[in-house]
Coordinates of C-alpha atoms in Angstrom, one line a residue:
M579 CA 45.3 -72.2 5.8
N580 CA 45.4 -75.3 3.7
Y581 CA 46.7 -75.7 0.2
Q582 CA 46.4 -78.6 -2.2
A583 CA 48.6 -79.5 -5.2
D584 CA 49.7 -82.4 -7.2
V585 CA 53.3 -81.8 -6.3
C586 CA 54.9 -79.8 -3.4
I587 CA 58.5 -78.8 -4.1
V588 CA 60.6 -77.7 -1.2
G589 CA 63.5 -75.4 -2.0
A590 CA 63.4 -72.7 -4.8
G591 CA 67.0 -73.3 -5.9
P592 CA 67.9 -74.2 -9.5
A593 CA 66.6 -77.8 -9.3
G594 CA 63.4 -76.8 -7.5
A595 CA 62.7 -73.9 -9.9
L596 CA 63.4 -75.9 -13.0
L597 CA 61.3 -78.9 -11.9
S598 CA 58.4 -76.5 -11.0
Y599 CA 58.4 -75.0 -14.5
L600 CA 58.6 -78.4 -16.2
L601 CA 55.8 -80.0 -14.2
A602 CA 53.6 -76.9 -14.4
K603 CA 54.1 -76.9 -18.2
K604 CA 52.8 -80.5 -18.2
G605 CA 49.6 -79.4 -16.5
L606 CA 50.3 -80.6 -12.9
S607 CA 49.5 -78.2 -10.1
V608 CA 52.7 -77.3 -8.3
I609 CA 53.4 -75.4 -5.1
L610 CA 57.0 -74.3 -4.6
L611 CA 58.2 -73.4 -1.1
E612 CA 61.2 -71.3 -0.2
Q613 CA 62.2 -70.5 3.4
N614 CA 64.0 -67.2 2.4
V615 CA 62.1 -64.0 1.9
A616 CA 63.6 -63.5 -1.6
L617 CA 65.1 -65.7 -4.3
G618 CA 68.8 -66.4 -4.5
Q619 CA 69.7 -65.8 -0.9
A620 CA 71.1 -69.2 -0.1
F621 CA 74.6 -70.2 -1.1
R622 CA 74.6 -72.1 -4.3
G623 CA 76.9 -72.5 -7.3
E624 CA 76.7 -70.0 -10.1
H625 CA 78.6 -71.6 -13.0
L626 CA 76.9 -73.4 -15.9
N627 CA 78.9 -75.9 -17.9
E628 CA 77.8 -77.2 -21.3
E629 CA 75.5 -79.8 -19.8
G630 CA 73.6 -77.3 -17.7
E631 CA 73.5 -75.0 -20.6
A632 CA 72.1 -77.8 -22.8
V633 CA 69.3 -78.5 -20.3
L634 CA 68.2 -74.9 -20.2
K635 CA 68.3 -74.6 -24.0
S636 CA 66.3 -77.8 -24.5
H637 CA 63.5 -76.2 -22.6
H638 CA 63.9 -72.8 -24.2
L639 CA 64.8 -71.2 -20.9
F640 CA 68.4 -70.2 -21.7
E641 CA 67.4 -67.0 -23.6
A642 CA 65.3 -65.8 -20.6
V643 CA 68.2 -66.3 -18.3
E644 CA 70.7 -64.7 -20.7
A645 CA 68.5 -61.6 -21.0
L646 CA 68.9 -61.0 -17.2
G647 CA 72.7 -61.3 -17.4
I648 CA 75.3 -64.0 -17.9
L649 CA 79.1 -64.0 -18.6
R650 CA 80.9 -66.6 -20.7
M651 CA 84.5 -67.5 -19.6
E652 CA 86.9 -67.0 -22.5
K653 CA 90.0 -68.6 -21.0
L654 CA 91.5 -70.6 -18.1
E655 CA 95.0 -69.5 -17.0
Y656 CA 97.4 -71.0 -14.5
Y657 CA 99.6 -68.6 -12.7
A658 CA 103.0 -68.9 -11.0
G659 CA 105.5 -66.2 -10.0
G660 CA 102.9 -63.5 -10.6
R661 CA 102.2 -64.4 -14.3
A662 CA 100.3 -66.8 -16.5
F663 CA 102.4 -69.8 -17.6
K664 CA 99.6 -71.8 -19.2
T665 CA 96.4 -70.8 -21.0
I666 CA 93.5 -73.0 -22.0
L667 CA 91.0 -71.7 -24.6
P668 CA 87.5 -73.1 -25.1
D669 CA 86.5 -75.7 -27.8
E670 CA 85.0 -73.8 -30.7
A671 CA 81.9 -76.0 -30.6
I672 CA 81.2 -75.0 -27.0
G673 CA 82.4 -71.4 -27.1
H674 CA 83.2 -71.0 -23.4
L675 CA 84.9 -72.6 -20.4
G676 CA 81.8 -72.1 -18.2
I677 CA 79.2 -69.5 -17.9
H678 CA 78.7 -67.3 -14.8
V679 CA 75.0 -66.9 -14.0
P680 CA 74.1 -65.0 -10.9
Q681 CA 71.8 -67.3 -9.0
V682 CA 69.0 -64.7 -8.8
N683 CA 69.1 -64.3 -12.6
L684 CA 68.9 -68.1 -13.1
L685 CA 66.0 -68.4 -10.7
K686 CA 64.1 -65.4 -12.0
G687 CA 64.6 -66.4 -15.6
I688 CA 63.1 -69.8 -14.9
L689 CA 60.3 -68.8 -12.5
Q690 CA 59.1 -65.9 -14.7
K691 CA 58.2 -68.7 -17.2
A692 CA 56.6 -70.9 -14.5
Q693 CA 54.4 -68.0 -13.3
L694 CA 52.7 -67.9 -16.6
F695 CA 50.9 -71.1 -15.6
P696 CA 47.9 -70.6 -13.3
N697 CA 48.6 -74.1 -11.8
F698 CA 51.9 -72.9 -10.3
T699 CA 52.3 -71.2 -6.9
C700 CA 55.5 -70.0 -5.2
L701 CA 55.4 -69.3 -1.5
L702 CA 58.4 -67.4 -0.1
H703 CA 59.3 -67.0 3.5
T704 CA 57.8 -70.5 4.1
K705 CA 59.7 -73.0 6.2
V706 CA 58.6 -76.7 6.4
T707 CA 58.3 -77.9 10.0
K708 CA 56.9 -81.4 9.5
L709 CA 56.0 -84.1 7.0
I710 CA 52.5 -85.5 7.0
A711 CA 52.1 -89.2 6.5
D712 CA 49.1 -91.5 6.3
A713 CA 48.5 -94.7 8.3
T714 CA 50.6 -96.7 5.8
G715 CA 53.6 -94.4 6.1
H716 CA 53.0 -92.8 2.7
Y717 CA 53.8 -89.1 2.8
R718 CA 50.9 -86.9 1.8
G719 CA 52.0 -83.3 2.5
V720 CA 53.8 -80.9 4.8
M721 CA 53.2 -78.5 7.6
A722 CA 55.0 -75.2 7.3
I723 CA 55.2 -71.7 8.7
K724 CA 54.5 -68.9 6.2
N725 CA 55.3 -65.4 7.4
G726 CA 54.9 -66.6 11.0
D727 CA 51.6 -68.4 10.4
P728 CA 51.0 -72.2 10.2
I729 CA 49.9 -73.6 6.9
Q730 CA 49.4 -77.1 5.5
I731 CA 50.1 -78.3 2.0
D732 CA 48.5 -81.6 0.9
S733 CA 50.1 -83.2 -2.2
Q734 CA 50.5 -86.5 -4.0
L735 CA 54.2 -86.1 -4.2
I736 CA 56.8 -84.2 -2.1
I737 CA 60.1 -83.1 -3.7
G738 CA 63.0 -82.3 -1.4
A739 CA 65.2 -79.8 -3.3
D740 CA 66.2 -78.0 -0.2
G741 CA 70.0 -78.3 -0.3
R742 CA 72.9 -79.9 1.5
Y743 CA 71.2 -79.5 5.0
S744 CA 67.8 -80.7 3.7
T745 CA 65.0 -80.5 6.1
I746 CA 62.9 -82.9 4.0
R747 CA 65.7 -85.5 4.1
K748 CA 65.9 -85.2 7.9
Q749 CA 62.2 -85.3 8.4
A750 CA 61.9 -88.5 6.2
H751 CA 64.8 -90.1 8.2
I752 CA 66.8 -90.8 5.1
D753 CA 70.4 -91.5 6.0
V754 CA 73.2 -89.6 4.4
Q755 CA 76.9 -90.4 4.2
K756 CA 79.3 -87.5 4.3
Q757 CA 82.8 -87.4 3.1
K758 CA 85.3 -84.6 4.0
H759 CA 87.9 -83.7 1.3
G760 CA 90.7 -82.3 3.5
F761 CA 89.9 -78.6 2.8
D762 CA 87.5 -75.8 3.5
L763 CA 87.0 -72.8 1.3
L764 CA 87.2 -69.0 1.8
W765 CA 85.1 -66.9 -0.5
A766 CA 85.5 -63.2 -1.2
K767 CA 84.1 -60.9 -3.9
I768 CA 85.9 -57.8 -5.2
P769 CA 85.5 -55.4 -8.1
A770 CA 87.5 -56.5 -11.2
P771 CA 90.0 -54.1 -12.8
A772 CA 88.5 -52.3 -15.8
D773 CA 90.4 -54.3 -18.4
W774 CA 89.8 -57.7 -16.9
E775 CA 88.8 -60.4 -19.4
P776 CA 86.1 -62.9 -18.6
S777 CA 88.3 -65.8 -17.3
I778 CA 89.2 -68.3 -14.7
K779 CA 92.6 -68.0 -13.1
M780 CA 94.3 -70.5 -10.9
A781 CA 97.3 -70.4 -8.6
L782 CA 98.9 -72.8 -6.1
I783 CA 99.5 -71.4 -2.5
D784 CA 101.1 -73.8 0.0
D785 CA 99.9 -76.7 -2.1
K786 CA 96.3 -75.3 -1.9
Q787 CA 94.2 -74.1 -4.8
L788 CA 93.5 -70.4 -5.2
S789 CA 91.0 -69.4 -7.9
L790 CA 89.6 -66.3 -9.5
F791 CA 86.3 -66.3 -11.3
T792 CA 85.1 -63.3 -13.3
Q793 CA 81.5 -62.5 -12.6
V794 CA 78.6 -60.6 -14.1
G795 CA 78.6 -56.9 -13.2
G796 CA 82.4 -56.4 -13.1
Y797 CA 83.3 -58.5 -10.1
L798 CA 85.8 -61.2 -9.3
Q799 CA 85.0 -64.1 -7.0
I800 CA 88.0 -65.5 -5.0
G801 CA 87.9 -69.1 -3.9
W802 CA 90.8 -70.0 -1.6
N803 CA 91.2 -73.5 -0.3
I804 CA 92.5 -73.8 3.2
E805 CA 93.3 -76.8 5.5
Q806 CA 90.1 -78.4 6.7
G807 CA 89.0 -77.0 10.1
S808 CA 91.9 -74.5 10.1
F809 CA 90.0 -71.2 9.9
P810 CA 89.5 -70.7 13.7
Q811 CA 93.2 -70.8 14.2
L812 CA 94.1 -69.1 11.0
R813 CA 92.1 -66.0 11.9
K814 CA 94.0 -65.6 15.1
L815 CA 97.1 -65.0 13.0
A816 CA 98.1 -61.7 11.4
F817 CA 96.0 -60.9 8.3
T818 CA 98.5 -59.0 6.2
P819 CA 100.9 -61.9 5.5
F820 CA 98.0 -64.1 4.5
I821 CA 96.5 -61.7 2.0
Q822 CA 100.0 -60.8 0.7
Q823 CA 100.0 -64.3 -0.8
L824 CA 97.0 -63.3 -3.0
V825 CA 98.7 -60.1 -4.1
E826 CA 101.9 -61.9 -5.0
A827 CA 100.0 -64.5 -7.0
F828 CA 98.1 -61.9 -8.9
P829 CA 100.0 -58.6 -8.8
E830 CA 97.5 -56.8 -11.0
L831 CA 95.0 -57.0 -8.2
T832 CA 97.2 -55.3 -5.6
K833 CA 95.3 -52.0 -5.3
T834 CA 91.9 -53.7 -5.4
V835 CA 92.8 -56.3 -2.8
Q836 CA 94.3 -53.8 -0.5
A837 CA 91.2 -51.6 -0.7
Q838 CA 88.6 -54.3 -0.6
I839 CA 89.9 -57.2 1.6
T840 CA 91.2 -55.7 4.9
S841 CA 90.3 -58.3 7.5
W842 CA 89.2 -61.9 8.0
Q843 CA 85.6 -60.6 8.1
D844 CA 85.8 -59.9 4.3
F845 CA 85.9 -63.7 3.7
V846 CA 83.0 -66.2 3.9
L847 CA 83.8 -69.7 5.1
L848 CA 82.3 -72.7 3.3
D849 CA 82.5 -76.0 5.1
V850 CA 83.4 -78.4 2.2
F851 CA 82.1 -81.9 2.1
S852 CA 80.4 -84.2 -0.4
S853 CA 77.6 -86.6 0.5
H854 CA 75.3 -89.2 -0.9
C855 CA 72.2 -91.1 0.1
N856 CA 71.7 -94.8 -0.6
S857 CA 67.9 -94.0 -0.9
W858 CA 66.7 -91.1 -3.0
G859 CA 63.3 -91.1 -1.5
T860 CA 60.4 -93.2 -0.2
K861 CA 56.6 -93.5 -0.6
G862 CA 55.3 -90.1 -1.7
L863 CA 58.7 -88.4 -1.4
V864 CA 61.7 -87.8 -3.7
L865 CA 65.1 -86.0 -3.1
L866 CA 67.2 -84.4 -5.8
G867 CA 70.2 -82.1 -6.1
D868 CA 72.3 -81.3 -3.1
A869 CA 69.6 -82.8 -0.8
V870 CA 70.6 -86.3 -2.1
H871 CA 74.2 -85.8 -3.4
T872 CA 76.0 -82.8 -2.1
M873 CA 79.1 -81.9 -4.2
T874 CA 82.1 -79.8 -3.4
P875 CA 82.7 -76.6 -5.4
T876 CA 85.5 -78.3 -7.4
G877 CA 84.7 -78.1 -11.1
A878 CA 81.3 -76.4 -10.5
F879 CA 79.4 -79.6 -11.1
G880 CA 76.8 -79.2 -8.4
L881 CA 74.5 -76.8 -10.1
N882 CA 74.6 -78.6 -13.4
S883 CA 74.0 -82.0 -11.8
A884 CA 71.0 -80.6 -10.0
L885 CA 69.5 -79.2 -13.3
K886 CA 70.0 -82.6 -14.9
D887 CA 68.3 -84.3 -11.9
A888 CA 65.3 -82.0 -12.3
D889 CA 65.2 -82.6 -16.1
C890 CA 65.3 -86.4 -15.6
L891 CA 62.7 -86.4 -12.8
A892 CA 60.3 -84.2 -14.8
S893 CA 60.4 -86.7 -17.7
L894 CA 59.1 -89.4 -15.4
L895 CA 56.3 -87.5 -13.8
N896 CA 52.7 -87.0 -15.0
K897 CA 49.2 -87.3 -13.7
D898 CA 49.2 -91.0 -14.0
T899 CA 52.6 -91.7 -12.3
L900 CA 52.3 -89.4 -9.3
A901 CA 50.4 -91.6 -6.9
Q902 CA 52.7 -94.6 -7.2
F903 CA 55.9 -93.0 -8.4
N904 CA 58.9 -95.4 -8.4
V905 CA 61.7 -93.4 -6.9
Q906 CA 64.1 -96.3 -7.4
Y907 CA 63.8 -96.0 -11.2
F908 CA 64.7 -92.3 -11.0
Q909 CA 67.7 -93.2 -8.7
Q910 CA 68.9 -95.8 -11.1
M911 CA 68.7 -93.4 -14.0
R912 CA 70.9 -90.8 -12.3
K913 CA 73.0 -92.7 -9.8
Q914 CA 75.9 -93.7 -12.1
A915 CA 76.3 -90.2 -13.5
I916 CA 76.4 -88.7 -10.0
E917 CA 79.0 -91.3 -8.9
E918 CA 81.1 -90.4 -11.9
V919 CA 81.0 -86.7 -11.2
L920 CA 81.9 -87.2 -7.5
A921 CA 84.9 -89.4 -8.6
K922 CA 85.9 -86.7 -11.1
Q923 CA 85.8 -84.1 -8.4
I924 CA 88.1 -86.1 -6.2
E925 CA 90.5 -86.7 -9.1
K926 CA 90.6 -83.0 -9.9
E927 CA 91.3 -82.1 -6.2
Q928 CA 94.1 -84.7 -5.9
T929 CA 95.8 -83.8 -9.2
F930 CA 95.4 -80.0 -9.1
A931 CA 99.0 -79.4 -8.0
S932 CA 100.3 -81.4 -11.0
N933 CA 99.3 -78.5 -13.2
F934 CA 102.2 -76.6 -11.7
I935 CA 105.0 -79.2 -11.9
N936 CA 106.3 -78.1 -15.3
K937 CA 105.5 -74.4 -14.9
A938 CA 107.6 -71.8 -16.7
S939 CA 110.5 -70.5 -14.7

């Protein structure tokens, strides 16, 4: 089966979803491809900052997402010795210290709006297998497998919004430079105590960051930095002494942790790295979000930077610019901001322990 569209966007994450809506609203025909069978199944960040919030509000999308469920963080606390010794409250003008948005709520909120346009199509369970180029090397479409059957999508522009391990980037032979940050991350999700306030809580364990993030639905997400590459050896050790560190850092979670986190299998490992590409695309093809500049979880910048990428790219695309789109111009508009965010992440990682130097005794 063959499809045709002005734009083919690969990856129905936040950047791909937002770009799809913005371009469909402009009247371009858009096909959005997602390899998973349902939205929100891939690992992606779930915290909006004021910049990401502003992007959604500028396009009147925030209300739709909020209606599906969000949670504003009311404070940031640093813990030592089992109690908070420093509390940071939000600026009154902003009103929060980040907003938890379940990924599925964010995507549904945006794509419900996109689906109002007859020129928008979303194909789930569709995996790109090959880029199609003409005799001049200009990319003209993709081959894919949808529900086990081969399909072809012909388009004037291909957008790679397919994440840190981007198939589109690989197929286009665009080089990527990766940087390790000295740590990996263990994730776990547990029910929050009934009286838990929407907050972010931080502790320092063996000079590594341990974080708690309140989530929509009465949950806590635990993010625990460990030494890079150490998990295979770590999981050979006794589990109880390891998890006891979490209980000692946050005593109010003792019963919940003991009931919910009972083995290494209750953690999910994230291989942490950042990356950047010197080229953000080529003839007929553009990359954005994690596909072109992967970020670490530090500061929750990745989601928000991806939304800003999509917002910027949409402002440059219309019927007249598609055929000869200048990807270098898009890259120049966003490159400095991305470099600043990556530098800010490294600074936050390197200075995190300094928050605990003058902790209360």
